[in-house]
GROMACS .gro file of C-alpha atoms in nm:
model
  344
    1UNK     CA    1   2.111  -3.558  -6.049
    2UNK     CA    2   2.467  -3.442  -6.010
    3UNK     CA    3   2.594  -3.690  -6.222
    4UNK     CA    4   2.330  -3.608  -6.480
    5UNK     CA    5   2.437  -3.251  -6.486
    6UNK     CA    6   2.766  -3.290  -6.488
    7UNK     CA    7   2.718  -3.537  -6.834
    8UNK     CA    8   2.448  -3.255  -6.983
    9UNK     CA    9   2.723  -2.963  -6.907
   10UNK     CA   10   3.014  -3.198  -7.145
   11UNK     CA   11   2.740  -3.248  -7.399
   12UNK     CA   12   2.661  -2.877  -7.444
   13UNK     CA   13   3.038  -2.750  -7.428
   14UNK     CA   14   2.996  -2.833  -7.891
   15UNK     CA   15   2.766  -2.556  -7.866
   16UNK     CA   16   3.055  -2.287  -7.881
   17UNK     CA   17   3.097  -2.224  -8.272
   18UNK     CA   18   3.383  -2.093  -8.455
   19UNK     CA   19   3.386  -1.842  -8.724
   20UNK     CA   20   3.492  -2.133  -8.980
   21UNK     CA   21   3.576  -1.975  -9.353
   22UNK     CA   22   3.810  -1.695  -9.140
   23UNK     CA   23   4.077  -1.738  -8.863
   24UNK     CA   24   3.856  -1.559  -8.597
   25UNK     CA   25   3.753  -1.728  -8.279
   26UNK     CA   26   3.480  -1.546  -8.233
   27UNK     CA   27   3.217  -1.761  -8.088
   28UNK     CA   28   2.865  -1.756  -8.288
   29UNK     CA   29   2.521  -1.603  -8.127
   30UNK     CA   30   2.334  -1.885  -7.897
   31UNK     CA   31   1.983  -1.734  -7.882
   32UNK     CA   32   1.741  -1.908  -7.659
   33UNK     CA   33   1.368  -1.869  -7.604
   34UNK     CA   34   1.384  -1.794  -7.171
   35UNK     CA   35   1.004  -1.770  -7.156
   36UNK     CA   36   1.017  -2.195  -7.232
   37UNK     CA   37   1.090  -2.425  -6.965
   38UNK     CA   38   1.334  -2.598  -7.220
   39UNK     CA   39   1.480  -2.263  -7.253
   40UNK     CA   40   1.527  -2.187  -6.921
   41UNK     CA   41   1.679  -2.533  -6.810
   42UNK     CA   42   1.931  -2.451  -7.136
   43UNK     CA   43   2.003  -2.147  -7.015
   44UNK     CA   44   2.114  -2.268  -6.659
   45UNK     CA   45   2.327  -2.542  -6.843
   46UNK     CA   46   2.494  -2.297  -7.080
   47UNK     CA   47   2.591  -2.039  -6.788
   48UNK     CA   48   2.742  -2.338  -6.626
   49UNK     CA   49   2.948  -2.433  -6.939
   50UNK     CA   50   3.052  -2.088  -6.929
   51UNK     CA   51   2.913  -2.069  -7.299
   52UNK     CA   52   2.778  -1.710  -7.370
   53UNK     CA   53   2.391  -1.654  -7.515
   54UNK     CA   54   2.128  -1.436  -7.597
   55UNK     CA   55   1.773  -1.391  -7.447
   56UNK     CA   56   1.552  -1.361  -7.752
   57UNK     CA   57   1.392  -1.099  -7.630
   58UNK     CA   58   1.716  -0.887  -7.570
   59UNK     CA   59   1.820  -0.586  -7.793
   60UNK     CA   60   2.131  -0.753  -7.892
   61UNK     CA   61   1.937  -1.006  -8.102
   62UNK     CA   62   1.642  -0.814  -8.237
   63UNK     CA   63   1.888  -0.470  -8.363
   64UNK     CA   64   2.225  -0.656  -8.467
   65UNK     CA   65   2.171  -0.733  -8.886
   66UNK     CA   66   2.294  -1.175  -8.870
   67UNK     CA   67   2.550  -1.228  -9.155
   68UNK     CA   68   2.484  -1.490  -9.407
   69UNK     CA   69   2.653  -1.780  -9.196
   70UNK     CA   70   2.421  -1.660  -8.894
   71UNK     CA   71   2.121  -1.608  -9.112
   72UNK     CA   72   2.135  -2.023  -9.259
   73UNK     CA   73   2.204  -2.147  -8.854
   74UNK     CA   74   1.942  -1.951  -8.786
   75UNK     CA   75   1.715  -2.097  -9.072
   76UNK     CA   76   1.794  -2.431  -8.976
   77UNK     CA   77   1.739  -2.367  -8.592
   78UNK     CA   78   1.381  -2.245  -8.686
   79UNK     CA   79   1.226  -2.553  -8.941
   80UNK     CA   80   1.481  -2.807  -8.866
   81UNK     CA   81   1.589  -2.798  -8.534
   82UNK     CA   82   1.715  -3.162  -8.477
   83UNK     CA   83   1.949  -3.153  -8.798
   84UNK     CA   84   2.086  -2.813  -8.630
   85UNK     CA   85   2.209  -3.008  -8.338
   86UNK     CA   86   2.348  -3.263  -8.541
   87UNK     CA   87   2.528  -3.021  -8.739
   88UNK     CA   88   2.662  -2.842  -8.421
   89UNK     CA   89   2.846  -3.197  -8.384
   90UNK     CA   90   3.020  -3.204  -8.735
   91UNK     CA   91   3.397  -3.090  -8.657
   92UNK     CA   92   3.590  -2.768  -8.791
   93UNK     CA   93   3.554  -2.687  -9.149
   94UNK     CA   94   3.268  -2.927  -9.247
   95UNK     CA   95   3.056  -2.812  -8.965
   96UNK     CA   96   2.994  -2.471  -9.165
   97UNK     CA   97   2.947  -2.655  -9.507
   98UNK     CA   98   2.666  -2.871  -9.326
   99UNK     CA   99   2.478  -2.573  -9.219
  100UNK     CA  100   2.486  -2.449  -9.592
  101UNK     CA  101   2.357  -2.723  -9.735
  102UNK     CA  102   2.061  -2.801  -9.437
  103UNK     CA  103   1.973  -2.432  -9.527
  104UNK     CA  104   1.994  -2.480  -9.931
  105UNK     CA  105   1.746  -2.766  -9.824
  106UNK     CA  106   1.510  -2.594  -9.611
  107UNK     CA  107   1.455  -2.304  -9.857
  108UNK     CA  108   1.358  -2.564 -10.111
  109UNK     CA  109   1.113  -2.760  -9.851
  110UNK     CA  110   0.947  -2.446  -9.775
  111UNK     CA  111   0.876  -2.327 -10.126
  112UNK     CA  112   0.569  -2.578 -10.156
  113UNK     CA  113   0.454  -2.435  -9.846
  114UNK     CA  114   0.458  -2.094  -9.874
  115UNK     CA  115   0.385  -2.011 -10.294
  116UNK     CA  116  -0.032  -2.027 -10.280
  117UNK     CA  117   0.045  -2.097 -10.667
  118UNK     CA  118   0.187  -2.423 -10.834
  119UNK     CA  119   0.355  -2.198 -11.119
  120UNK     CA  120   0.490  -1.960 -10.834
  121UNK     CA  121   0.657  -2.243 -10.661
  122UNK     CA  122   0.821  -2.421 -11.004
  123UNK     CA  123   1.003  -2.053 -11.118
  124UNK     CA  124   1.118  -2.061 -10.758
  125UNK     CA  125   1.262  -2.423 -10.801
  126UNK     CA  126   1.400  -2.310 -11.177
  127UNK     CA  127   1.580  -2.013 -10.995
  128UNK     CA  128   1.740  -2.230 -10.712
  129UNK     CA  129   1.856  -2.463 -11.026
  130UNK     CA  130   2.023  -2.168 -11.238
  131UNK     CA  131   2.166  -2.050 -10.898
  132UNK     CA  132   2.386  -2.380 -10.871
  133UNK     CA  133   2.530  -2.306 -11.229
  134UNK     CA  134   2.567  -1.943 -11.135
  135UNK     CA  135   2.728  -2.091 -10.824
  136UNK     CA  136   3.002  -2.402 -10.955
  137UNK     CA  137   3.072  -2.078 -11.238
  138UNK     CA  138   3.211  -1.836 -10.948
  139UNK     CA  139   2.922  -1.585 -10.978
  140UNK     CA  140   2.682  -1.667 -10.685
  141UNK     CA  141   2.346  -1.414 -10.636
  142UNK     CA  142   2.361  -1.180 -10.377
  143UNK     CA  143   2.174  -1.402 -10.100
  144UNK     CA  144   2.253  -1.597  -9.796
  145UNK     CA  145   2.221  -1.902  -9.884
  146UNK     CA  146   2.362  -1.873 -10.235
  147UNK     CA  147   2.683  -1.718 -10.090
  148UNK     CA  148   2.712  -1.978  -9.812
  149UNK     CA  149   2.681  -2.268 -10.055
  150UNK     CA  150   2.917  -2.138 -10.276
  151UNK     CA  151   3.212  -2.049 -10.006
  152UNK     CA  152   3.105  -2.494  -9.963
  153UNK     CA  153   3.140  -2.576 -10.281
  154UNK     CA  154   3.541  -2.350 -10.303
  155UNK     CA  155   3.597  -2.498  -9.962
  156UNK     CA  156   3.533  -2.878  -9.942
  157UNK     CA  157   3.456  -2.935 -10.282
  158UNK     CA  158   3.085  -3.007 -10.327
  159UNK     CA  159   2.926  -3.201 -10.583
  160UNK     CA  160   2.700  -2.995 -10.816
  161UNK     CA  161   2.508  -3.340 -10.885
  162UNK     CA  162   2.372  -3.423 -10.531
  163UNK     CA  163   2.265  -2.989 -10.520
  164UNK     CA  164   2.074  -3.064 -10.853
  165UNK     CA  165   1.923  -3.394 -10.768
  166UNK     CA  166   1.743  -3.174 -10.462
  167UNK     CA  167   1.621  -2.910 -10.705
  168UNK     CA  168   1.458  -3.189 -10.934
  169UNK     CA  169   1.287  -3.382 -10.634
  170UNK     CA  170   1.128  -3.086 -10.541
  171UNK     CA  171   0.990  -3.027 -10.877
  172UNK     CA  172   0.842  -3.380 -10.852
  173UNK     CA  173   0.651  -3.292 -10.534
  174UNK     CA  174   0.537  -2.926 -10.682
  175UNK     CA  175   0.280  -3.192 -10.862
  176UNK     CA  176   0.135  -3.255 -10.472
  177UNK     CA  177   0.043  -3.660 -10.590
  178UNK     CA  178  -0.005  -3.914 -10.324
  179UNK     CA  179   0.314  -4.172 -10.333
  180UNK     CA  180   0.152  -4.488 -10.482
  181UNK     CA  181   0.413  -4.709 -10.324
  182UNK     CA  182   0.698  -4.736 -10.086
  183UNK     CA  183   0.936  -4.796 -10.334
  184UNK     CA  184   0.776  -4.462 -10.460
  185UNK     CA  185   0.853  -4.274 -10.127
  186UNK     CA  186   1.237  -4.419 -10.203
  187UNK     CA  187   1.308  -4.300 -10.501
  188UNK     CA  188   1.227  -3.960 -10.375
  189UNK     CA  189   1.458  -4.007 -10.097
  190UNK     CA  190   1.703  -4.131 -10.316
  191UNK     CA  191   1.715  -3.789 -10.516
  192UNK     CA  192   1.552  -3.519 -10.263
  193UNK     CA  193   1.726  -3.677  -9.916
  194UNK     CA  194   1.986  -3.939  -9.979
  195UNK     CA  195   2.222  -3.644 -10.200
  196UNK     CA  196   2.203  -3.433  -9.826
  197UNK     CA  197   2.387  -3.728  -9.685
  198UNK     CA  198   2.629  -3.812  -9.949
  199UNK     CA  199   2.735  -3.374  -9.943
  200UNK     CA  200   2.766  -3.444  -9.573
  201UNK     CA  201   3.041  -3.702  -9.613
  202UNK     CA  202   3.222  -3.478  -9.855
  203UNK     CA  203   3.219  -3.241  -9.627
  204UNK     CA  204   3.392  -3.484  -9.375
  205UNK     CA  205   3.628  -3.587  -9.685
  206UNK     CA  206   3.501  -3.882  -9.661
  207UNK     CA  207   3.490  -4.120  -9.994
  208UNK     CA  208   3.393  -4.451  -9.919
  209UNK     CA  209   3.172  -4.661 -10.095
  210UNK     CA  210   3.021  -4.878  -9.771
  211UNK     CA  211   2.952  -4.538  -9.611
  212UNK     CA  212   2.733  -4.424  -9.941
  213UNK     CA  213   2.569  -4.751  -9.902
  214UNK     CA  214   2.480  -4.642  -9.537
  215UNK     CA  215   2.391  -4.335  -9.644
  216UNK     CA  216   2.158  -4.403  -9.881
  217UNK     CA  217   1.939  -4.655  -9.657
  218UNK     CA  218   1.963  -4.385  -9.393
  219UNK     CA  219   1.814  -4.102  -9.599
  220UNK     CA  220   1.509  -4.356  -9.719
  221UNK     CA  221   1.479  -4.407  -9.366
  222UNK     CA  222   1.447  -4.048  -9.294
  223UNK     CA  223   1.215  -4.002  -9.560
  224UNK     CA  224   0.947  -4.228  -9.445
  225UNK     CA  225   0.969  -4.122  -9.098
  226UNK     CA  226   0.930  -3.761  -9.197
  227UNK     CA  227   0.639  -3.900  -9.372
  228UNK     CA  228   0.479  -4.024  -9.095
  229UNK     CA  229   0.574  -3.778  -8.870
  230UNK     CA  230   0.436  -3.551  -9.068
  231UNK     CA  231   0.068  -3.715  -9.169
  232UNK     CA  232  -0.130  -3.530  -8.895
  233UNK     CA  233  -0.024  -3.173  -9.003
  234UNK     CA  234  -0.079  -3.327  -9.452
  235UNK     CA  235  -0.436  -3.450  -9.253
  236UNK     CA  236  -0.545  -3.108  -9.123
  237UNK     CA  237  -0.483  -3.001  -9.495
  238UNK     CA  238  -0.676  -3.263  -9.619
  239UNK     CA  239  -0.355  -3.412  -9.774
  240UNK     CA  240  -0.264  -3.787  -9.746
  241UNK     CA  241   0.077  -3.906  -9.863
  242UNK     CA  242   0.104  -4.263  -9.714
  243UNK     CA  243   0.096  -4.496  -9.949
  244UNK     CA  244  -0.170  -4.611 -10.195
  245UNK     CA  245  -0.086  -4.961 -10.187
  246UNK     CA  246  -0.076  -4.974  -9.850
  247UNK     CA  247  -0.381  -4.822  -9.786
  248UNK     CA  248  -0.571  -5.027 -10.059
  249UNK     CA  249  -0.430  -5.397  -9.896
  250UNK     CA  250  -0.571  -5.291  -9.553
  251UNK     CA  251  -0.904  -5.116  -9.722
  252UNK     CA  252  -0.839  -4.771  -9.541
  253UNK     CA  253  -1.019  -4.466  -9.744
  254UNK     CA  254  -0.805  -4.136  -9.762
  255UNK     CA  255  -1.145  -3.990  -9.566
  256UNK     CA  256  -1.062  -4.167  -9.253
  257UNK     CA  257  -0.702  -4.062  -9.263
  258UNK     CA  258  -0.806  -3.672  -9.301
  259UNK     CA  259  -1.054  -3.747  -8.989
  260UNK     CA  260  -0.829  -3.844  -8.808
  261UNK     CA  261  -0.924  -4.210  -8.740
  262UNK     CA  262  -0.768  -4.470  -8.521
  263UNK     CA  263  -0.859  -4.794  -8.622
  264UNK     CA  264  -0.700  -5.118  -8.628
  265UNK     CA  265  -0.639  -5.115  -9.008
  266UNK     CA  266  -0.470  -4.766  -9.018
  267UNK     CA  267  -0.272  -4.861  -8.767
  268UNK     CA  268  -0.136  -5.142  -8.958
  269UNK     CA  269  -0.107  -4.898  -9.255
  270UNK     CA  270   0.147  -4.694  -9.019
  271UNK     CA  271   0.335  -5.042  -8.889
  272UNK     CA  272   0.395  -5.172  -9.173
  273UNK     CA  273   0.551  -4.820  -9.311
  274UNK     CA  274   0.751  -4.758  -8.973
  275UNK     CA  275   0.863  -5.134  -9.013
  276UNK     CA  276   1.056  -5.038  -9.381
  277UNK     CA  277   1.196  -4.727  -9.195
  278UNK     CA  278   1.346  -4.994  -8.923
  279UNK     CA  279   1.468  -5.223  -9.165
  280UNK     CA  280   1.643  -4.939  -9.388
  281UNK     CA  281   1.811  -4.861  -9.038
  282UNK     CA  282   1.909  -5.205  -8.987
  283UNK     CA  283   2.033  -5.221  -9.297
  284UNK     CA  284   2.255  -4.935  -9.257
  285UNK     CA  285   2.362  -4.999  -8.930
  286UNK     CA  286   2.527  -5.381  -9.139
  287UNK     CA  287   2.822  -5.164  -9.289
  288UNK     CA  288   2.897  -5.037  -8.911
  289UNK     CA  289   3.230  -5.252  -8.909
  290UNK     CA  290   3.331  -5.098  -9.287
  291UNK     CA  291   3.246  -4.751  -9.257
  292UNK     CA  292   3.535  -4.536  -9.127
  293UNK     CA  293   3.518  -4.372  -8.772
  294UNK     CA  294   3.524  -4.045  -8.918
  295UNK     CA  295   3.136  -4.046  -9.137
  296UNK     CA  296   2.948  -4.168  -8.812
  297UNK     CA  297   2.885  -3.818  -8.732
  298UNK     CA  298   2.749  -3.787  -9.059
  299UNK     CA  299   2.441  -4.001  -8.952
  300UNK     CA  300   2.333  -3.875  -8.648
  301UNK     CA  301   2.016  -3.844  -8.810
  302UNK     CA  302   1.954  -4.215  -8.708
  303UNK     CA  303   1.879  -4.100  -8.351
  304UNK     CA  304   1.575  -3.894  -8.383
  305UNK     CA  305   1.448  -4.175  -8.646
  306UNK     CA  306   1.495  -4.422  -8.396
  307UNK     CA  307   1.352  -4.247  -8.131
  308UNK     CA  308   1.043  -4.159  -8.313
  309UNK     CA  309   1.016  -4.477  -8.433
  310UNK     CA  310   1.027  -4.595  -8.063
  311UNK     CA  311   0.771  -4.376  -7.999
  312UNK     CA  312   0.539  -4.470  -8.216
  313UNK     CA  313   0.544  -4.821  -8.103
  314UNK     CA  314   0.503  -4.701  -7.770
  315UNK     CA  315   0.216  -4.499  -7.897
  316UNK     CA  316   0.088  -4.842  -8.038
  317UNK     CA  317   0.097  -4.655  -8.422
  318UNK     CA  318  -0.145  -4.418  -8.381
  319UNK     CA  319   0.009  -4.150  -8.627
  320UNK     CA  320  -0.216  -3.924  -8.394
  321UNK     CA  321  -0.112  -3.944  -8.047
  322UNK     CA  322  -0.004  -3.600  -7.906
  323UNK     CA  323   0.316  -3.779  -7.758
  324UNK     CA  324   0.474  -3.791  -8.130
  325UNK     CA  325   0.458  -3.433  -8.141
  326UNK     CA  326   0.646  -3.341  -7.868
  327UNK     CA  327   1.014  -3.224  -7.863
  328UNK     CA  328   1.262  -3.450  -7.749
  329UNK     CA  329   1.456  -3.257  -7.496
  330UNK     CA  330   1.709  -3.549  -7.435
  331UNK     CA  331   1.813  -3.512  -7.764
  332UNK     CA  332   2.120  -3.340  -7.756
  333UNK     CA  333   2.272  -3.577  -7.492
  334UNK     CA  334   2.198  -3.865  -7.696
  335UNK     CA  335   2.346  -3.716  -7.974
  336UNK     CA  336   2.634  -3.608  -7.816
  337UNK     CA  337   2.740  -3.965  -7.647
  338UNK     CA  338   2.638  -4.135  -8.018
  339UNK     CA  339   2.949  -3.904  -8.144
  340UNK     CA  340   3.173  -4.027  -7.867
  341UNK     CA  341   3.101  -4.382  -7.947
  342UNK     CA  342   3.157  -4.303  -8.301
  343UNK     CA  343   2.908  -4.522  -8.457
  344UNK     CA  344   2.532  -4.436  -8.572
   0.00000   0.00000   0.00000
């Protein structure tokens, strides 16, 4: 247990942020939630890293007004908390620049979910897309986000492309239509997730063309597993987006997804998905020996796909299982000691 401590402690001590676009060392607010157990052990770890935090339920936190670089880490904490301990990993600068752009991509995710109107949600998208040109033309709107992508794109040189390419996927899915393929689900990946990966690397200052290849296969694996992980919450909304094809080969109705079902050939449906998520992995993980040191910790992504993926076979591919939905709270550990083997 020592021993496990001890390795926990080193793999928190990235949690101390610097103030990245100024000189100051001033360390960034750690807020934790002390009334969860994963919360509490946290605590106890951070105290013993000497790294400083907040009880959310202390003053500091609820009457101190979070700048813009506080408000996106805080964005990203809330609805997408294992990128925000990836990001925590990305060095100096970059790390900053990440955190910009996982925000940029959460505010366009949630748009679908919160407008109760299609029209609503598309002049939200058409905003976000006259914001980049407002942006790459010096004269960014007066929010968060906007400001913290901009100081990205001055800073480590950003490409406007890969920021538009996520606009126009998400006008795509404002149409809500089931993905009638796999190679469906990839070309949305390949505009709405894969562009995420490629800013990360220029972030890093990384330009290499087997670490786009990498990148790409790991964002299509992303994709589907967010897919998957994310059919029973699409099911309680009477939603299905696995795909058609698949679900027509193994003669599995939309109804029985929404109910919830179990069966043998919805299973299949889900294992022969999760297998294309593997294989994009796999595929990936071939460029390990030609990918510079340096854009591994771009793709620490690969370890919560691989662990859900793990999961799930554990689960024997029932999309349903309560297990899938649980938090890993070994995650930052295995994060950490994939950055000090510097591979992905």
């Amino acid at each position: 247990m020592k021993h496990f401590i001890c390795s926990y402690k080193m793999a928190m001590t990235w949690c101390r942020r610097k103030s990245l676009w100024s000189k100051s060392r001033n360390f960034t607010r750690i807020v934790l939630d002390t009334n969860s157990p994963v919360g509490r052990l946290q605590t106890v770890v951070f105290k013993q890293a000497r790294i400083h935090c907040y009880s959310s339920s202390s003053r500091t936190t609820t009457t101190k007004q979070p700048n813009q670089r506080d408000y996106c880490i805080d964005l990203v904490r809330k609805h997408d908390y294992e990128n925000y301990l990836s990001n925590l990993l990305m060095p100096g600068l970059s790390q900053r620049g990440a955190f910009a752009i996982r925000a940029f991509n959460v505010e366009l995710a949630l748009i679908q979910d919160i407008v109760s109107e299609k029209q609503i949600g598309i002049m939200r998208l058409k905003f976000w897309r006259d914001n980049i040109d407002r942006i790459y033309q010096g004269s960014p709107p007066n929010t968060p986000v906007a400001l913290e992508l901009y100081g990205a794109t001055q800073h480590l040189k950003l490409s406007k492309k890969w920021l538009a390419n996520m606009v126009d996927a998400r006008f795509e899915q404002m149409e809500d239509k089931s993905y009638t393929s796999i190679k469906h689900i990839e070309e949305f990946a390949e505009k709405g997730v894969c562009p995420m990966n490629y800013l990360l690397l220029q972030c890093l200052g990384v330009e290499n063309i087997h670490a786009d290849h990498a990148a790409s296969h790991i964002g299509k694996a992303q994709s589907i597993v967010t897919l998957l992980r994310a059919a029973p919450f699409h099911a309680g909304k009477k939603k299905v987006y696995l795909p058609m094809d698949l679900l027509i080969k193994n003669k599995v109705s939309q109804e029985s997804v929404i109910r919830g079902k179990t069966d043998q050939p919805i299973k299949d449906v889900v294992y022969e998905t999760a297998s294309i998520a593997h294989h994009h992995l796999k595929h990936a993980r071939s460029f390990k020996s030609d990918v510079p040191k340096e854009a591994c910790v771009a793709f620490l992504s690969t370890v919560s796909c691989e662990w859900y993926l793990k999961q799930l076979q554990t689960a024997d591919f029932n999309i349903f299982d309560s297990r899938l939905q649980r938090r890993n709270n070994l995650l930052p550990l295995r994060l950490w000691l994939q950055k000090r083997k510097k591979t992905y």
